[in-house]
């Protein structure tokens, strides 16, 4: 049977036409899919930039449904859910990513980190801890350890917080020695509350050794010594604190004055506080000096004169109010009303203010209740800042 070349000549153009038509159909399908997916994506991005999060979520869900293999859209969607407080939906998105076998190892670690953040925001600290521990040895290790440290602080698990802080310090994440000293002090508070006074004392001594220039450990130790009836050793502890932590002198001055009166060290304490006040004037040091001056017959300056002396150095509504309290006015019958008004006016000036977030409080905190930052409260009052 002879081979007919005419069929070949007819078949080649036909095959070409069919191939061209098939390619055009594929290209049209690809273009259609590419137009649909970016359209939903950019629509979601536009909503997000206009802070229309509900519409952005709907657009991203549409984009994910069009292309379920796009991990970046899943991450964007999960982050949006977390920002809106829809933590359960954020968890489902990130758990879905982790269940997929086709994502890269980097994306898997990223999804694990995002899942841990979901649990942290939702307040599920146990789940967050388990998720963060899985990030050991990954590129998110440092971030995970910092989150674990904050997690342990929130749950007041001070031994675990100390272990994590030491890991971070050894990894070159900066010096966490002051924070480690705080953890020891927090543990000591717990021991003392349970009546374990010797264990509390040992923890405070370790805190002093770890951070000798920090004031808290010595202040807590003095308080424990007072609780045990050891007033003279407590006074000695506070006198040492004046030298080791000069920035905290305003916090030390008042308890030192009280102990000086009870232990018979009035003159020595008064002389030391006067020296410190001359170096740097402070309202709390001034109040301590006034307290000791009233109790010391040999004191050369009266309490009211100290307030006047402070006003010569710097303007102070607090000092002026204290001075007027003992002054005879021309219309003395109005003195109580004037005094009440002044006492009310100075209350905000006597607060402490966090240098990190601005949270104000009537008492000094070692860790800000607002932003959880350690040592963010200056020892000086608002009026002195």
Tab-separated table of C-alpha atoms in Angstrom:
chain	number	residue	atom	x	y	z
A	1	UNK	CA	0.000	0.000	0.000
A	2	UNK	CA	1.484	3.290	-1.087
A	3	UNK	CA	1.755	6.155	1.424
A	4	UNK	CA	-0.271	9.160	0.235
A	5	UNK	CA	1.575	12.403	1.002
A	6	UNK	CA	-1.538	14.423	0.315
A	7	UNK	CA	-2.995	13.326	3.666
A	8	UNK	CA	0.120	14.568	5.456
A	9	UNK	CA	-0.089	17.874	3.673
A	10	UNK	CA	-3.723	18.225	4.663
A	11	UNK	CA	-3.136	17.039	8.269
A	12	UNK	CA	-0.327	19.446	9.137
A	13	UNK	CA	-2.391	22.631	8.723
A	14	UNK	CA	-5.253	20.998	10.587
A	15	UNK	CA	-3.024	20.019	13.509
A	16	UNK	CA	-1.587	23.512	13.606
A	17	UNK	CA	-5.048	25.078	13.692
A	18	UNK	CA	-6.225	22.734	16.446
A	19	UNK	CA	-3.092	23.404	18.512
A	20	UNK	CA	-3.477	27.143	18.083
A	21	UNK	CA	-7.133	26.982	19.174
A	22	UNK	CA	-6.245	24.896	22.231
A	23	UNK	CA	-3.512	27.320	23.279
A	24	UNK	CA	-5.840	30.263	22.890
A	25	UNK	CA	-8.446	28.579	25.075
A	26	UNK	CA	-5.812	27.845	27.764
A	27	UNK	CA	-4.512	31.424	27.637
A	28	UNK	CA	-8.004	32.826	27.944
A	29	UNK	CA	-8.674	30.625	30.952
A	30	UNK	CA	-5.408	31.626	32.603
A	31	UNK	CA	-6.033	35.306	31.924
A	32	UNK	CA	-9.557	35.009	33.305
A	33	UNK	CA	-8.311	33.352	36.515
A	34	UNK	CA	-5.492	35.866	36.882
A	35	UNK	CA	-7.902	38.750	36.421
A	36	UNK	CA	-10.332	37.384	38.992
A	37	UNK	CA	-7.792	36.628	41.740
A	38	UNK	CA	-5.911	39.970	41.647
A	39	UNK	CA	-9.188	41.834	41.376
A	40	UNK	CA	-10.408	40.342	44.663
A	41	UNK	CA	-6.967	40.810	46.212
A	42	UNK	CA	-6.652	44.478	45.253
A	43	UNK	CA	-10.248	45.105	46.261
A	44	UNK	CA	-9.422	43.720	49.711
A	45	UNK	CA	-6.271	45.802	49.872
A	46	UNK	CA	-8.239	48.926	49.000
A	47	UNK	CA	-10.761	48.202	51.744
A	48	UNK	CA	-7.920	47.600	54.189
A	49	UNK	CA	-6.266	50.935	53.375
A	50	UNK	CA	-9.606	52.646	53.941
A	51	UNK	CA	-9.915	50.872	57.317
A	52	UNK	CA	-12.993	48.949	56.135
A	53	UNK	CA	-11.972	45.667	57.701
A	54	UNK	CA	-15.280	43.839	57.253
A	55	UNK	CA	-15.270	44.418	53.483
A	56	UNK	CA	-11.542	43.589	53.324
A	57	UNK	CA	-12.149	40.248	55.013
A	58	UNK	CA	-14.939	39.411	52.557
A	59	UNK	CA	-12.696	40.283	49.600
A	60	UNK	CA	-9.798	38.199	50.915
A	61	UNK	CA	-12.103	35.240	51.555
A	62	UNK	CA	-13.238	35.524	47.920
A	63	UNK	CA	-9.600	35.585	46.788
A	64	UNK	CA	-8.732	32.555	48.933
A	65	UNK	CA	-11.673	30.618	47.513
A	66	UNK	CA	-10.493	31.431	43.984
A	67	UNK	CA	-6.946	30.316	44.793
A	68	UNK	CA	-6.842	28.168	47.965
A	69	UNK	CA	-3.127	27.455	47.536
A	70	UNK	CA	-2.078	31.074	48.127
A	71	UNK	CA	-0.526	31.106	51.604
A	72	UNK	CA	0.059	34.874	51.662
A	73	UNK	CA	-3.682	35.492	51.426
A	74	UNK	CA	-4.232	33.119	54.325
A	75	UNK	CA	-1.696	35.023	56.421
A	76	UNK	CA	-3.344	38.343	55.544
A	77	UNK	CA	-6.756	36.947	56.404
A	78	UNK	CA	-5.553	35.498	59.713
A	79	UNK	CA	-3.930	38.785	60.722
A	80	UNK	CA	-7.116	40.651	59.915
A	81	UNK	CA	-9.177	38.282	62.046
A	82	UNK	CA	-6.730	38.731	64.944
A	83	UNK	CA	-6.815	42.535	64.682
A	84	UNK	CA	-10.600	42.451	64.796
A	85	UNK	CA	-10.584	40.248	67.873
A	86	UNK	CA	-11.998	37.238	65.987
A	87	UNK	CA	-9.389	34.945	67.473
A	88	UNK	CA	-11.242	31.692	66.809
A	89	UNK	CA	-11.376	32.407	63.073
A	90	UNK	CA	-7.711	33.469	63.072
A	91	UNK	CA	-6.784	30.203	64.792
A	92	UNK	CA	-8.710	28.191	62.173
A	93	UNK	CA	-6.917	29.973	59.318
A	94	UNK	CA	-3.455	29.355	60.756
A	95	UNK	CA	-4.251	25.775	61.769
A	96	UNK	CA	-5.412	25.155	58.196
A	97	UNK	CA	-2.041	26.414	56.941
A	98	UNK	CA	-0.208	24.104	59.337
A	99	UNK	CA	-2.278	21.134	58.169
A	100	UNK	CA	-1.205	21.605	54.556
A	101	UNK	CA	1.638	19.444	53.326
A	102	UNK	CA	2.548	21.643	50.371
A	103	UNK	CA	3.760	24.777	52.194
A	104	UNK	CA	7.437	25.502	52.733
A	105	UNK	CA	9.192	25.055	56.058
A	106	UNK	CA	9.560	28.836	56.385
A	107	UNK	CA	5.817	29.336	55.916
A	108	UNK	CA	5.112	26.542	58.389
A	109	UNK	CA	7.203	28.289	61.055
A	110	UNK	CA	5.510	31.567	60.199
A	111	UNK	CA	2.075	29.983	60.595
A	112	UNK	CA	3.132	28.470	63.938
A	113	UNK	CA	4.234	31.893	65.157
A	114	UNK	CA	0.980	33.489	63.971
A	115	UNK	CA	-1.006	30.762	65.751
A	116	UNK	CA	0.886	31.469	68.983
A	117	UNK	CA	0.043	35.170	68.662
A	118	UNK	CA	-3.632	34.251	68.180
A	119	UNK	CA	-3.605	32.299	71.437
A	120	UNK	CA	-1.775	35.099	73.266
A	121	UNK	CA	-4.273	37.717	72.125
A	122	UNK	CA	-7.144	35.445	73.097
A	123	UNK	CA	-5.678	35.024	76.583
A	124	UNK	CA	-5.199	31.260	76.143
A	125	UNK	CA	-1.811	31.268	77.824
A	126	UNK	CA	-1.388	27.480	78.038
A	127	UNK	CA	-2.070	27.035	74.317
A	128	UNK	CA	0.209	29.981	73.544
A	129	UNK	CA	3.055	28.483	75.573
A	130	UNK	CA	2.755	25.146	73.765
A	131	UNK	CA	2.724	26.886	70.366
A	132	UNK	CA	5.705	29.094	71.213
A	133	UNK	CA	7.823	26.208	72.504
A	134	UNK	CA	7.531	24.581	69.055
A	135	UNK	CA	9.442	27.538	67.584
A	136	UNK	CA	12.710	26.624	69.345
A	137	UNK	CA	15.468	26.350	66.762
A	138	UNK	CA	13.591	28.327	64.101
A	139	UNK	CA	14.047	31.852	62.772
A	140	UNK	CA	11.269	32.911	65.161
A	141	UNK	CA	13.112	31.606	68.227
A	142	UNK	CA	14.054	35.028	69.644
A	143	UNK	CA	10.546	36.423	69.145
A	144	UNK	CA	9.048	33.283	70.667
A	145	UNK	CA	11.274	33.531	73.736
A	146	UNK	CA	10.330	37.167	74.267
A	147	UNK	CA	6.654	36.238	73.978
A	148	UNK	CA	7.175	33.347	76.402
A	149	UNK	CA	8.865	35.716	78.845
A	150	UNK	CA	5.866	38.071	78.698
A	151	UNK	CA	3.569	35.057	79.019
A	152	UNK	CA	5.317	33.826	82.167
A	153	UNK	CA	5.197	37.329	83.640
A	154	UNK	CA	1.451	37.602	82.993
A	155	UNK	CA	0.873	34.257	84.691
A	156	UNK	CA	3.324	35.246	87.470
A	157	UNK	CA	5.408	32.122	86.907
A	158	UNK	CA	8.605	33.791	88.102
A	159	UNK	CA	10.933	30.728	88.089
A	160	UNK	CA	10.080	30.010	84.427
A	161	UNK	CA	10.401	33.711	83.617
A	162	UNK	CA	13.880	33.699	85.155
A	163	UNK	CA	14.929	30.658	83.087
A	164	UNK	CA	13.675	32.285	79.888
A	165	UNK	CA	15.397	35.588	80.715
A	166	UNK	CA	18.684	33.736	81.207
A	167	UNK	CA	18.254	32.025	77.814
A	168	UNK	CA	17.666	35.380	76.150
A	169	UNK	CA	20.680	36.889	77.889
A	170	UNK	CA	22.940	34.001	76.837
A	171	UNK	CA	21.660	34.364	73.255
A	172	UNK	CA	22.854	37.982	73.180
A	173	UNK	CA	19.449	39.638	73.503
A	174	UNK	CA	20.786	42.246	75.942
A	175	UNK	CA	21.277	42.389	79.692
A	176	UNK	CA	18.258	41.223	81.673
A	177	UNK	CA	19.986	41.333	85.060
A	178	UNK	CA	17.691	44.027	86.570
A	179	UNK	CA	14.644	42.037	85.488
A	180	UNK	CA	16.095	38.836	86.959
A	181	UNK	CA	16.514	40.673	90.262
A	182	UNK	CA	12.836	41.677	90.111
A	183	UNK	CA	11.872	38.041	89.569
A	184	UNK	CA	13.770	37.072	92.714
A	185	UNK	CA	12.010	39.839	94.640
A	186	UNK	CA	8.621	38.663	93.364
A	187	UNK	CA	9.411	35.133	94.516
A	188	UNK	CA	10.496	36.518	97.889
A	189	UNK	CA	7.163	38.333	98.269
A	190	UNK	CA	5.377	35.037	97.708
A	191	UNK	CA	7.554	33.237	100.245
A	192	UNK	CA	7.040	35.910	102.896
A	193	UNK	CA	3.273	35.861	102.304
A	194	UNK	CA	3.367	32.123	103.117
A	195	UNK	CA	5.372	32.735	106.288
A	196	UNK	CA	8.625	31.426	104.789
A	197	UNK	CA	10.685	34.350	106.064
A	198	UNK	CA	14.128	32.756	105.804
A	199	UNK	CA	13.492	31.624	102.231
A	200	UNK	CA	12.323	35.137	101.403
A	201	UNK	CA	15.431	36.655	102.962
A	202	UNK	CA	17.674	34.325	100.962
A	203	UNK	CA	15.960	35.292	97.698
A	204	UNK	CA	16.345	38.993	98.490
A	205	UNK	CA	20.032	38.535	99.290
A	206	UNK	CA	20.449	36.816	95.906
A	207	UNK	CA	18.679	39.738	94.249
A	208	UNK	CA	21.051	42.203	95.931
A	209	UNK	CA	24.047	40.161	94.761
A	210	UNK	CA	22.705	40.004	91.195
A	211	UNK	CA	21.826	43.721	90.956
A	212	UNK	CA	23.672	45.580	93.749
A	213	UNK	CA	22.795	49.010	92.335
A	214	UNK	CA	19.022	48.313	92.291
A	215	UNK	CA	16.928	49.703	95.128
A	216	UNK	CA	14.032	47.273	95.266
A	217	UNK	CA	15.767	44.293	96.868
A	218	UNK	CA	17.105	46.405	99.763
A	219	UNK	CA	13.752	48.147	100.256
A	220	UNK	CA	11.994	44.768	100.384
A	221	UNK	CA	14.658	43.360	102.687
A	222	UNK	CA	14.252	46.311	105.083
A	223	UNK	CA	10.494	45.783	105.077
A	224	UNK	CA	11.007	42.103	105.928
A	225	UNK	CA	13.418	43.009	108.719
A	226	UNK	CA	10.861	45.416	110.184
A	227	UNK	CA	8.256	42.651	110.006
A	228	UNK	CA	10.639	40.447	112.025
A	229	UNK	CA	11.215	43.231	114.577
A	230	UNK	CA	14.779	43.922	113.398
A	231	UNK	CA	14.515	47.696	113.164
A	232	UNK	CA	18.194	48.605	113.473
A	233	UNK	CA	19.303	46.101	110.782
A	234	UNK	CA	16.484	47.467	108.609
A	235	UNK	CA	17.789	51.010	109.131
A	236	UNK	CA	21.298	49.816	108.191
A	237	UNK	CA	19.891	48.241	105.009
A	238	UNK	CA	18.237	51.502	103.949
A	239	UNK	CA	21.373	53.526	104.713
A	240	UNK	CA	23.279	51.178	102.386
A	241	UNK	CA	20.563	51.672	99.773
A	242	UNK	CA	21.154	55.442	99.812
A	243	UNK	CA	24.708	54.830	98.587
A	244	UNK	CA	24.053	51.937	96.194
A	245	UNK	CA	20.963	53.382	94.468
A	246	UNK	CA	21.200	57.207	94.421
A	247	UNK	CA	18.436	57.526	91.822
A	248	UNK	CA	16.000	55.906	94.262
A	249	UNK	CA	16.755	58.229	97.213
A	250	UNK	CA	13.219	59.755	97.116
A	251	UNK	CA	11.757	56.255	97.564
A	252	UNK	CA	14.124	55.443	100.413
A	253	UNK	CA	13.829	58.726	102.336
A	254	UNK	CA	10.408	58.267	103.957
A	255	UNK	CA	10.828	54.689	105.215
A	256	UNK	CA	14.308	55.661	106.416
A	257	UNK	CA	12.858	58.558	108.447
A	258	UNK	CA	10.245	56.280	110.029
A	259	UNK	CA	12.889	53.710	110.980
A	260	UNK	CA	15.225	56.411	112.280
A	261	UNK	CA	12.542	57.597	114.696
A	262	UNK	CA	11.831	54.057	115.897
A	263	UNK	CA	15.457	52.939	116.213
A	264	UNK	CA	16.956	56.112	117.670
A	265	UNK	CA	19.018	57.193	114.664
A	266	UNK	CA	17.319	60.545	114.117
A	267	UNK	CA	20.366	62.829	114.080
A	268	UNK	CA	22.473	60.641	111.778
A	269	UNK	CA	19.593	60.135	109.350
A	270	UNK	CA	18.722	63.836	109.335
A	271	UNK	CA	22.298	64.832	108.536
A	272	UNK	CA	22.508	62.299	105.708
A	273	UNK	CA	19.197	63.357	104.163
A	274	UNK	CA	20.149	67.035	104.400
A	275	UNK	CA	23.342	66.257	102.511
A	276	UNK	CA	21.412	64.405	99.794
A	277	UNK	CA	18.811	67.177	99.589
A	278	UNK	CA	21.571	69.756	99.071
A	279	UNK	CA	22.893	67.672	96.158
A	280	UNK	CA	19.457	67.266	94.562
A	281	UNK	CA	16.234	68.686	95.971
A	282	UNK	CA	13.303	66.278	96.177
A	283	UNK	CA	9.818	66.522	97.651
A	284	UNK	CA	10.016	63.110	99.335
A	285	UNK	CA	13.423	63.870	100.831
A	286	UNK	CA	12.042	67.235	101.974
A	287	UNK	CA	9.095	65.516	103.702
A	288	UNK	CA	11.471	63.085	105.426
A	289	UNK	CA	13.663	65.969	106.619
A	290	UNK	CA	10.612	67.799	107.969
A	291	UNK	CA	9.524	64.651	109.842
A	292	UNK	CA	12.956	64.230	111.444
A	293	UNK	CA	13.346	67.967	112.165
A	294	UNK	CA	10.129	67.970	114.177
A	295	UNK	CA	11.446	65.090	116.274
A	296	UNK	CA	14.999	66.396	116.771
A	297	UNK	CA	15.319	69.162	119.391
A	298	UNK	CA	18.786	69.974	118.090
A	299	UNK	CA	17.516	70.665	114.570
A	300	UNK	CA	18.448	74.219	113.550
A	301	UNK	CA	15.696	74.671	110.963
A	302	UNK	CA	11.974	74.300	111.658
A	303	UNK	CA	9.646	72.304	109.433
A	304	UNK	CA	7.936	75.363	107.934
A	305	UNK	CA	11.294	76.977	107.213
A	306	UNK	CA	12.286	73.924	105.186
A	307	UNK	CA	9.286	74.437	102.926
A	308	UNK	CA	10.205	78.102	102.495
A	309	UNK	CA	13.787	77.073	101.719
A	310	UNK	CA	12.514	74.666	99.042
A	311	UNK	CA	10.459	77.446	97.442
A	312	UNK	CA	13.601	79.565	97.202
A	313	UNK	CA	15.289	76.797	95.217
A	314	UNK	CA	12.400	75.991	92.850
A	315	UNK	CA	8.687	76.798	92.455
A	316	UNK	CA	6.495	74.114	93.987
A	317	UNK	CA	2.767	74.176	94.608
A	318	UNK	CA	3.172	71.199	96.947
A	319	UNK	CA	5.736	72.980	99.123
A	320	UNK	CA	3.653	76.164	99.082
A	321	UNK	CA	0.582	74.223	100.231
A	322	UNK	CA	2.536	72.609	103.071
A	323	UNK	CA	3.908	75.996	104.137
A	324	UNK	CA	0.495	77.721	104.084
A	325	UNK	CA	-0.957	74.916	106.253
A	326	UNK	CA	0.935	76.310	109.248
A	327	UNK	CA	0.655	80.000	108.372
A	328	UNK	CA	-1.772	82.482	109.929
A	329	UNK	CA	-3.754	84.244	107.236
A	330	UNK	CA	-5.262	87.704	107.424
A	331	UNK	CA	-8.738	86.192	107.092
A	332	UNK	CA	-8.133	83.094	109.157
A	333	UNK	CA	-11.788	82.052	109.020
A	334	UNK	CA	-11.316	81.152	105.345
A	335	UNK	CA	-8.160	79.153	105.953
A	336	UNK	CA	-9.826	75.671	106.037
A	337	UNK	CA	-11.567	76.264	102.693
A	338	UNK	CA	-8.367	77.555	101.109
A	339	UNK	CA	-6.392	74.637	102.498
A	340	UNK	CA	-8.893	72.087	101.190
A	341	UNK	CA	-8.747	73.656	97.731
A	342	UNK	CA	-4.936	73.570	97.704
A	343	UNK	CA	-4.782	70.000	98.993
A	344	UNK	CA	-7.149	68.970	96.203
A	345	UNK	CA	-5.096	70.850	93.598
A	346	UNK	CA	-1.806	69.155	94.491
A	347	UNK	CA	-3.123	65.582	94.395
A	348	UNK	CA	-2.334	65.079	90.678
A	349	UNK	CA	1.127	66.571	91.259
A	350	UNK	CA	1.959	63.931	93.870
A	351	UNK	CA	1.416	61.016	91.504
A	352	UNK	CA	4.056	58.917	89.768
A	353	UNK	CA	4.016	58.700	85.959
A	354	UNK	CA	5.245	55.854	83.777
A	355	UNK	CA	7.909	57.082	81.368
A	356	UNK	CA	6.900	54.449	78.796
A	357	UNK	CA	3.111	54.885	78.527
A	358	UNK	CA	2.234	57.844	80.771
A	359	UNK	CA	0.109	55.785	83.193
A	360	UNK	CA	-0.185	57.705	86.476
A	361	UNK	CA	-0.600	56.218	89.935
A	362	UNK	CA	-0.586	57.432	93.508
A	363	UNK	CA	2.011	54.797	94.426
A	364	UNK	CA	5.304	53.808	92.875
A	365	UNK	CA	5.327	50.571	90.832
A	366	UNK	CA	8.348	48.532	89.798
A	367	UNK	CA	6.348	47.205	86.829
A	368	UNK	CA	3.843	49.512	85.158
A	369	UNK	CA	0.263	48.169	85.466
A	370	UNK	CA	-0.559	49.792	82.126
A	371	UNK	CA	2.195	48.693	79.729
A	372	UNK	CA	3.929	46.027	81.895
A	373	UNK	CA	7.324	47.742	81.487
A	374	UNK	CA	9.825	47.225	84.292
A	375	UNK	CA	11.496	50.179	86.059
A	376	UNK	CA	9.583	52.725	83.966
A	377	UNK	CA	8.413	54.779	86.958
A	378	UNK	CA	10.863	57.504	87.982
A	379	UNK	CA	11.323	57.876	91.725
A	380	UNK	CA	10.230	61.515	91.541
A	381	UNK	CA	6.695	62.925	91.610
A	382	UNK	CA	4.885	64.411	88.617
A	383	UNK	CA	5.538	67.964	89.809
A	384	UNK	CA	9.291	67.322	89.710
A	385	UNK	CA	9.435	65.820	86.203
